[in-house]
Short mmCIF file of C-alpha atoms and ligand atoms in Angstrom, two decimals:
data_model
loop_
_atom_site.label_atom_id
_atom_site.label_comp_id
_atom_site.label_asym_id
_atom_site.label_seq_id
_atom_site.Cartn_x
_atom_site.Cartn_y
_atom_site.Cartn_z
CA MET W 1 -1.24 5.82 -20.13
CA LEU W 2 1.57 3.79 -18.51
CA GLU W 3 1.33 0.19 -19.53
CA LEU W 4 3.41 -2.81 -18.51
CA ARG W 5 2.94 -5.86 -20.70
CA SER W 6 4.07 -9.13 -19.21
CA VAL W 7 7.27 -7.60 -17.85
CA SER W 8 9.87 -9.88 -16.26
CA HIS W 9 13.23 -9.08 -14.75
CA ARG W 10 16.00 -11.41 -13.68
CA TYR W 11 19.15 -10.73 -11.70
CA GLY W 12 21.09 -13.90 -12.47
CA ASP W 13 19.05 -16.68 -10.88
CA VAL W 14 16.65 -14.34 -9.08
CA LEU W 15 13.38 -13.68 -10.87
CA ALA W 16 12.60 -10.29 -9.29
CA VAL W 17 9.62 -9.40 -11.52
CA ASP W 18 7.56 -12.21 -13.01
CA GLN W 19 5.38 -11.57 -16.10
CA LEU W 20 3.74 -8.56 -14.58
CA SER W 21 1.06 -6.64 -16.47
CA LEU W 22 -0.40 -3.35 -15.29
CA THR W 23 -2.00 -0.19 -16.62
CA VAL W 24 -1.80 3.07 -14.70
CA ALA W 25 -4.10 5.90 -15.78
CA SER W 26 -2.99 9.46 -16.35
CA GLY W 27 -3.30 11.49 -13.13
CA GLU W 28 -3.65 8.40 -10.98
CA PHE W 29 -2.05 7.86 -7.58
CA PHE W 30 -1.08 4.22 -7.88
CA THR W 31 0.69 2.34 -5.11
CA LEU W 32 2.69 -0.87 -5.27
CA LEU W 33 2.44 -2.57 -1.91
CA GLY W 34 4.23 -5.71 -0.83
CA PRO W 35 6.72 -7.24 1.57
CA SER W 36 10.41 -6.51 1.35
CA GLY W 37 12.07 -8.31 -1.58
CA CYS W 38 8.87 -8.76 -3.64
CA GLY W 39 10.25 -6.69 -6.54
CA LYS W 40 8.82 -3.20 -5.96
CA THR W 41 12.07 -1.27 -6.40
CA THR W 42 13.00 -3.35 -9.43
CA LEU W 43 9.68 -2.46 -11.02
CA LEU W 44 10.28 1.26 -10.47
CA ARG W 45 13.82 0.96 -11.87
CA LEU W 46 12.39 -0.69 -14.97
CA ILE W 47 9.88 2.14 -15.44
CA ALA W 48 12.61 4.74 -14.87
CA GLY W 49 14.89 2.97 -17.34
CA PHE W 50 17.71 2.16 -14.89
CA GLU W 51 17.12 -1.52 -15.71
CA ARG W 52 16.11 -3.17 -18.97
CA PRO W 53 13.35 -5.80 -18.66
CA SER W 54 14.46 -9.36 -19.40
CA ALA W 55 11.14 -9.80 -21.19
CA GLY W 56 7.99 -7.79 -21.89
CA GLN W 57 7.29 -4.19 -22.78
CA ILE W 58 6.79 -0.88 -21.02
CA LEU W 59 4.73 1.67 -22.92
CA LEU W 60 3.88 5.30 -22.32
CA ASP W 61 0.83 6.49 -24.28
CA GLY W 62 1.24 3.45 -26.49
CA GLU W 63 4.90 4.15 -27.25
CA ASP W 64 7.50 1.52 -26.31
CA LEU W 65 10.00 3.04 -23.89
CA SER W 66 12.67 0.37 -24.23
CA ALA W 67 14.90 2.36 -26.57
CA MET W 68 14.59 5.57 -24.51
CA PRO W 69 17.42 6.28 -22.05
CA PRO W 70 16.42 7.19 -18.46
CA GLU W 71 17.27 10.88 -18.78
CA ARG W 72 14.92 11.27 -21.73
CA ARG W 73 11.94 9.58 -20.08
CA PRO W 74 9.33 12.00 -18.68
CA VAL W 75 9.75 10.25 -15.36
CA HIS W 76 11.38 11.28 -12.08
CA THR W 77 12.23 9.24 -9.00
CA VAL W 78 12.19 10.15 -5.31
CA PHE W 79 14.12 7.69 -3.15
CA GLN W 80 13.91 6.85 0.52
CA SER W 81 17.33 8.37 1.13
CA TYR W 82 17.01 11.98 0.23
CA ALA W 83 19.84 12.13 -2.32
CA LEU W 84 20.15 15.91 -2.03
CA PHE W 85 23.42 17.63 -2.93
CA PRO W 86 24.87 18.52 0.49
CA HIS W 87 26.98 21.42 -0.84
CA LEU W 88 23.99 23.12 -2.49
CA THR W 89 21.31 25.17 -0.74
CA VAL W 90 17.65 24.18 -0.86
CA ALA W 91 17.02 26.63 -3.70
CA GLU W 92 20.07 25.39 -5.65
CA ASN W 93 19.02 21.78 -5.15
CA ILE W 94 15.57 22.49 -6.55
CA ALA W 95 17.03 24.58 -9.38
CA PHE W 96 19.45 21.83 -10.40
CA PRO W 97 17.28 20.09 -13.05
CA LEU W 98 16.40 23.50 -14.55
CA ARG W 99 20.08 24.45 -14.78
CA MET W 100 20.82 21.14 -16.47
CA ALA W 101 18.09 22.04 -18.95
CA ARG W 102 19.71 25.51 -19.38
CA ARG W 103 16.56 27.43 -18.52
CA PRO W 104 16.87 31.24 -18.25
CA GLU W 105 17.81 32.62 -14.82
CA ALA W 106 14.55 34.56 -14.30
CA GLU W 107 12.48 31.47 -15.02
CA ILE W 108 14.59 29.38 -12.65
CA ARG W 109 14.07 31.85 -9.82
CA GLU W 110 10.33 31.95 -10.39
CA ARG W 111 9.98 28.16 -10.64
CA VAL W 112 12.04 27.58 -7.51
CA ARG W 113 9.87 30.05 -5.59
CA GLU W 114 6.79 28.22 -6.84
CA GLN W 115 8.08 24.78 -5.77
CA LEU W 116 9.07 26.08 -2.34
CA ALA W 117 5.51 27.28 -1.82
CA LEU W 118 4.07 23.97 -3.07
CA VAL W 119 6.03 21.96 -0.52
CA ARG W 120 5.66 24.62 2.19
CA LEU W 121 9.33 25.46 2.56
CA GLU W 122 9.15 29.22 2.02
CA GLY W 123 11.91 30.83 4.05
CA MET W 124 14.21 27.78 3.81
CA ALA W 125 15.64 28.61 0.37
CA GLU W 126 19.14 29.47 1.60
CA ARG W 127 19.56 26.59 4.05
CA TYR W 128 21.81 23.63 3.39
CA PRO W 129 20.42 20.07 3.65
CA ALA W 130 22.39 19.43 6.86
CA ALA W 131 20.34 22.16 8.57
CA LEU W 132 16.99 20.55 7.69
CA SER W 133 14.92 17.88 9.41
CA GLY W 134 14.25 14.56 7.66
CA GLY W 135 10.77 15.66 6.65
CA GLN W 136 12.03 18.94 5.25
CA ARG W 137 14.73 17.17 3.25
CA GLN W 138 12.19 14.84 1.74
CA ARG W 139 10.06 17.87 0.79
CA VAL W 140 13.07 19.34 -1.01
CA ALA W 141 13.59 16.03 -2.82
CA VAL W 142 9.95 16.07 -3.94
CA ALA W 143 10.19 19.73 -5.02
CA ARG W 144 13.28 18.93 -7.09
CA ALA W 145 11.58 15.91 -8.65
CA ILE W 146 8.51 17.88 -9.78
CA VAL W 147 10.21 21.11 -10.86
CA ASN W 148 10.37 19.87 -14.45
CA ARG W 149 6.77 18.64 -14.27
CA PRO W 150 7.46 15.01 -15.21
CA ARG W 151 4.51 13.01 -16.52
CA ILE W 152 5.18 10.33 -13.93
CA LEU W 153 6.69 10.61 -10.49
CA LEU W 154 8.09 7.38 -9.05
CA LEU W 155 8.39 7.37 -5.26
CA ASP W 156 10.29 4.55 -3.57
CA GLU W 157 9.34 4.39 0.12
CA PRO W 158 9.92 8.16 0.44
CA LEU W 159 8.56 8.38 3.98
CA ALA W 160 9.96 5.17 5.42
CA ALA W 161 12.69 6.90 7.42
CA LEU W 162 10.34 9.36 9.12
CA ASP W 163 8.52 8.95 12.41
CA LEU W 164 4.76 8.30 12.49
CA LYS W 165 3.43 11.85 13.11
CA LEU W 166 5.63 13.35 10.42
CA ARG W 167 4.80 10.53 8.05
CA GLU W 168 1.08 11.19 8.44
CA GLN W 169 1.58 14.90 7.84
CA LEU W 170 3.62 14.28 4.71
CA GLN W 171 1.09 11.72 3.49
CA LEU W 172 -1.56 14.44 3.56
CA GLU W 173 0.77 16.80 1.74
CA LEU W 174 1.57 14.24 -0.95
CA ILE W 175 -2.15 13.68 -1.54
CA ARG W 176 -2.71 17.43 -1.86
CA LEU W 177 0.28 17.84 -4.16
CA GLN W 178 -0.65 14.93 -6.39
CA ARG W 179 -4.26 16.13 -6.75
CA SER W 180 -3.26 19.72 -7.47
CA LEU W 181 -0.51 18.91 -10.00
CA GLY W 182 -2.28 16.01 -11.68
CA ILE W 183 1.06 14.20 -12.14
CA THR W 184 0.75 10.41 -12.22
CA PHE W 185 2.30 8.96 -9.07
CA VAL W 186 3.62 5.42 -8.86
CA TYR W 187 4.35 5.01 -5.20
CA VAL W 188 6.09 2.11 -3.50
CA THR W 189 5.63 1.11 0.11
CA HIS W 190 5.64 -1.96 2.33
CA ASP W 191 3.32 -0.11 4.75
CA GLN W 192 -0.27 -1.18 4.16
CA SER W 193 -1.92 1.72 5.99
CA GLU W 194 0.11 4.18 3.93
CA ALA W 195 -0.99 2.46 0.72
CA LEU W 196 -4.65 2.53 1.75
CA ALA W 197 -4.51 6.17 2.83
CA LEU W 198 -2.77 7.61 -0.22
CA SER W 199 -3.88 5.81 -3.30
CA HIS W 200 -6.61 5.77 -5.90
CA ARG W 201 -5.64 2.14 -6.52
CA VAL W 202 -3.29 -0.29 -4.86
CA GLY W 203 -1.44 -3.18 -6.48
CA VAL W 204 -0.50 -5.85 -3.94
CA MET W 205 2.70 -7.65 -4.93
CA ASN W 206 4.13 -10.97 -3.84
CA ARG W 207 7.19 -12.70 -5.30
CA GLY W 208 7.43 -10.52 -8.36
CA ARG W 209 3.77 -10.80 -9.26
CA LEU W 210 0.71 -8.62 -8.79
CA VAL W 211 -1.75 -10.52 -6.62
CA GLN W 212 -4.59 -7.99 -6.61
CA VAL W 213 -5.15 -4.54 -8.08
CA ASP W 214 -8.09 -2.61 -6.65
CA ALA W 215 -9.30 0.50 -4.89
CA PRO W 216 -8.16 0.62 -1.23
CA ALA W 217 -11.60 -0.21 0.20
CA ALA W 218 -12.01 -3.18 -2.15
CA ILE W 219 -8.56 -4.53 -1.22
CA TYR W 220 -9.46 -4.27 2.44
CA GLU W 221 -13.02 -5.56 2.24
CA ARG W 222 -12.64 -8.12 -0.52
CA PRO W 223 -9.10 -9.50 -0.45
CA ARG W 224 -8.68 -11.99 -3.26
CA ASN W 225 -6.68 -14.56 -1.40
CA ARG W 226 -5.09 -15.48 1.87
CA PHE W 227 -1.90 -13.53 1.19
CA VAL W 228 -3.77 -10.24 0.65
CA ALA W 229 -6.11 -10.79 3.63
CA ASP W 230 -3.15 -11.49 5.87
CA PHE W 231 -0.91 -8.71 4.56
CA ILE W 232 -3.54 -5.92 4.62
CA GLY W 233 -4.60 -5.16 8.16
CA GLN W 234 -5.38 -7.85 10.72
CA CYS W 235 -7.43 -10.81 9.70
CA ASN W 236 -8.54 -14.05 11.32
CA LEU W 237 -7.95 -16.92 8.93
CA LEU W 238 -9.62 -20.19 9.95
CA GLU W 239 -9.29 -23.46 8.09
CA ALA W 240 -12.72 -24.16 6.61
CA ARG W 241 -14.54 -26.33 4.09
CA VAL W 242 -17.52 -25.51 1.89
CA GLN W 243 -20.32 -27.78 2.99
CA GLY W 244 -23.01 -26.46 0.67
CA GLN W 245 -24.36 -23.39 -1.09
CA ALA W 246 -27.66 -21.69 -1.79
CA ASP W 247 -29.15 -18.23 -2.38
CA GLY W 248 -25.87 -16.51 -3.11
CA ARG W 249 -24.26 -17.89 0.02
CA LEU W 250 -21.67 -20.47 0.85
CA ARG W 251 -22.23 -22.57 3.93
CA VAL W 252 -18.88 -23.40 5.49
CA GLU W 253 -17.89 -25.69 8.33
CA LEU W 254 -14.94 -25.41 10.66
CA PRO W 255 -13.32 -28.71 11.67
CA GLY W 256 -14.71 -30.13 14.91
CA LEU W 257 -17.55 -27.62 15.31
CA PRO W 258 -21.25 -28.42 15.02
CA VAL W 259 -22.27 -25.03 13.54
CA LEU W 260 -22.35 -23.98 9.89
CA LEU W 261 -21.49 -20.41 8.95
CA ASP W 262 -22.76 -18.46 5.94
CA VAL W 263 -20.52 -16.24 3.83
CA PRO W 264 -21.20 -14.50 0.50
CA ALA W 265 -20.76 -16.76 -2.54
CA GLU W 266 -17.45 -16.61 -4.38
CA PRO W 267 -17.34 -17.10 -8.14
CA GLY W 268 -16.03 -20.55 -9.03
CA VAL W 269 -15.94 -21.94 -5.50
CA GLU W 270 -17.50 -25.39 -5.25
CA THR W 271 -18.98 -27.49 -2.52
CA GLY W 272 -16.33 -29.62 -0.86
CA GLU W 273 -13.50 -27.13 -1.38
CA GLN W 274 -10.99 -26.50 1.39
CA GLY W 275 -9.85 -22.97 2.15
CA VAL W 276 -9.99 -20.39 4.90
CA LEU W 277 -12.75 -18.38 6.45
CA ALA W 278 -11.49 -14.80 6.71
CA VAL W 279 -13.02 -12.30 9.12
CA ARG W 280 -11.46 -9.13 10.48
CA PRO W 281 -11.21 -8.58 14.26
CA GLU W 282 -13.13 -5.30 14.15
CA HIS W 283 -16.12 -6.91 12.43
CA ILE W 284 -16.75 -9.48 15.12
CA ARG W 285 -19.30 -8.77 17.82
CA LEU W 286 -18.66 -10.31 21.18
CA THR W 287 -21.66 -10.85 23.47
CA PRO W 288 -22.09 -12.87 26.65
CA ALA W 289 -23.31 -16.37 25.81
CA GLY W 290 -27.03 -16.72 26.61
CA PRO W 291 -28.85 -19.98 27.30
CA GLY W 292 -29.98 -21.85 24.20
CA GLU W 293 -28.23 -19.52 21.77
CA GLN W 294 -27.07 -20.81 18.41
CA GLY W 295 -23.92 -19.68 16.72
CA LEU W 296 -20.25 -19.58 17.31
CA ALA W 297 -19.35 -20.01 20.96
CA GLY W 298 -15.96 -19.23 22.46
CA GLN W 299 -14.08 -18.53 25.64
CA ILE W 300 -12.07 -15.42 26.44
CA GLN W 301 -8.37 -16.28 26.67
CA GLY W 302 -6.92 -12.86 27.21
CA HIS W 303 -7.46 -9.21 26.65
CA LEU W 304 -5.29 -6.24 25.73
CA PHE W 305 -6.46 -2.72 26.52
CA LEU W 306 -5.06 -0.49 23.73
CA GLY W 307 -6.77 2.79 24.62
CA ALA W 308 -9.42 3.49 22.01
CA VAL W 309 -9.97 -0.21 21.43
CA SER W 310 -9.49 -3.48 23.25
CA LEU W 311 -8.22 -6.66 21.69
CA TYR W 312 -9.63 -9.99 22.87
CA GLN W 313 -8.34 -13.42 22.12
CA VAL W 314 -11.17 -15.93 22.00
CA GLU W 315 -10.83 -19.70 21.76
CA LEU W 316 -13.45 -21.81 20.00
CA ALA W 317 -14.43 -25.28 21.24
CA ASN W 318 -12.18 -26.87 18.57
CA GLY W 319 -9.13 -24.96 19.83
CA MET W 320 -9.04 -22.37 17.02
CA ARG W 321 -8.30 -18.85 18.20
CA LEU W 322 -9.68 -15.57 16.93
CA ASP W 323 -8.77 -11.98 17.59
CA VAL W 324 -11.69 -9.68 18.26
CA GLN W 325 -11.38 -5.92 18.41
CA ALA W 326 -13.97 -3.86 20.24
CA ALA W 327 -14.27 -0.19 21.07
CA SER W 328 -13.30 0.39 24.69
CA ARG W 329 -16.22 1.43 26.88
CA PRO W 330 -15.32 3.59 29.84
CA GLY W 331 -16.61 2.20 33.13
CA GLU W 332 -17.58 -1.18 31.69
CA PRO W 333 -15.57 -4.11 32.99
CA ALA W 334 -13.90 -6.26 30.32
CA PRO W 335 -15.00 -9.89 30.20
CA GLU W 336 -12.74 -12.08 32.36
CA PRO W 337 -10.56 -14.88 31.00
CA GLY W 338 -12.65 -18.06 30.79
CA ALA W 339 -15.92 -16.17 30.27
CA PRO W 340 -18.17 -17.92 27.72
CA MET W 341 -19.00 -15.61 24.81
CA GLN W 342 -20.93 -15.59 21.59
CA LEU W 343 -19.25 -14.44 18.37
CA SER W 344 -21.15 -13.00 15.42
CA TRP W 345 -20.56 -10.80 12.40
CA PRO W 346 -22.57 -9.42 9.48
CA LEU W 347 -22.78 -11.81 6.53
CA GLN W 348 -20.73 -9.47 4.31
CA ALA W 349 -17.84 -9.37 6.80
CA GLY W 350 -16.97 -13.02 6.27
CA ARG W 351 -15.15 -14.36 3.21
CA PHE W 352 -14.20 -17.79 1.99
CA LEU W 353 -10.74 -17.74 0.42
CA ARG W 354 -9.47 -20.74 -1.46
CA ASP W 355 -5.72 -20.03 -1.26
N1 ADP X 1 21.09 -5.59 -8.13
C1 ADP X 1 20.61 -6.78 -7.75
N2 ADP X 1 21.29 -7.92 -7.96
C2 ADP X 1 20.78 -9.11 -7.60
N3 ADP X 1 19.59 -9.28 -7.01
C3 ADP X 1 18.85 -8.18 -6.76
C4 ADP X 1 19.31 -6.87 -7.12
N4 ADP X 1 18.37 -5.98 -6.74
C5 ADP X 1 17.37 -6.70 -6.18
N5 ADP X 1 17.65 -8.01 -6.19
C6 ADP X 1 16.77 -9.10 -5.71
O1 ADP X 1 15.56 -9.00 -6.42
C7 ADP X 1 14.43 -9.23 -5.55
C8 ADP X 1 13.53 -8.01 -5.53
O2 ADP X 1 14.23 -6.92 -4.95
P1 ADP X 1 13.61 -5.45 -4.84
O3 ADP X 1 13.07 -5.06 -6.17
O4 ADP X 1 14.66 -4.58 -4.27
O5 ADP X 1 12.41 -5.69 -3.81
P2 ADP X 1 11.62 -4.64 -2.87
O6 ADP X 1 11.91 -3.26 -3.36
O7 ADP X 1 10.20 -5.05 -3.00
O8 ADP X 1 12.13 -4.88 -1.48
C9 ADP X 1 15.04 -9.58 -4.20
O9 ADP X 1 15.12 -10.96 -4.11
C10 ADP X 1 16.41 -8.93 -4.26
O10 ADP X 1 17.31 -9.63 -3.43
MG1 MG X 2 12.68 -1.59 -2.35
#
């Protein structure tokens, strides 16, 4: 439904968006995730029509949007800063787009009441923005953005200014709202857990390009490269080399260690290639080293008790360090620094990444 074809955007010397192609389906909750400065806001501004692409096309249902001014696009934007009119009440703020469209008074009243219920602000209609909390203001901004039922809602880090509890609550509300309205959301965040929690699909961006577009679980479990593995969640990344392959597995070696480790085969990866072995801390099992055991041996360096889980740092014989996360077990003493341990993980938890 929304299609970007090899879109680029330059600000002078800065290439903010670099030949980016993407299709977002109707009714999808799509999130652009990436570090600050990777071009997320620029991409939204291009879709909204506040910027013209330096190259490429943006299409809606096959129609090129380039000649359409922002106010005529069936697209609305919610920004991080609430951008409410301070001298208007909540109800008047929400009614504003309808007044601009010269809708009849009775309809405006009914629609405003409806939006207030959708964002759970019944009873706040006559308040001014200054008398609202940050979360309530952002709900008003969302209500105002959807009152005209745009085809696409663009949200640029709308929850970034809120504290964690409130953010989680509003995340749940945004999911509910998006599913019940069926409006296509293009959501921007630099917060990976927010992206994973909210979206049907996530597009991970780096330096103006899309690095990987996938469902949240696929992004987390099968990151395409080192950047994605590192940016999404915690991940151990160990320099490794492919020593051989057979039966749908790669056999990799870590420098200076006698053991070989198996990971699932990767299309196109060849024997002899250098890359990294990626394995997440929560997938590693830590057991006391037994006599004669094969496998990856390490020594506890330190340990952080984080409540529900504990984080261990383990050093391998070649000096490489791994983080291991384990559920905390009440009454069980944590292994002491220096304790020899055995590290293992299910085959599917390891990945060989070439860049
Ligand atoms: N108006 C502008 N003029 C010049 N450079 C800009 C402008 N807006 C953004 N940039 C640059 O473009 C790049 C992408 O910025 P932006 O789209 O805001 O990234 P993000 O939203 O991911 O943080 C950055 O290098 C930023 O400095
Ligand atoms: Mg931004």
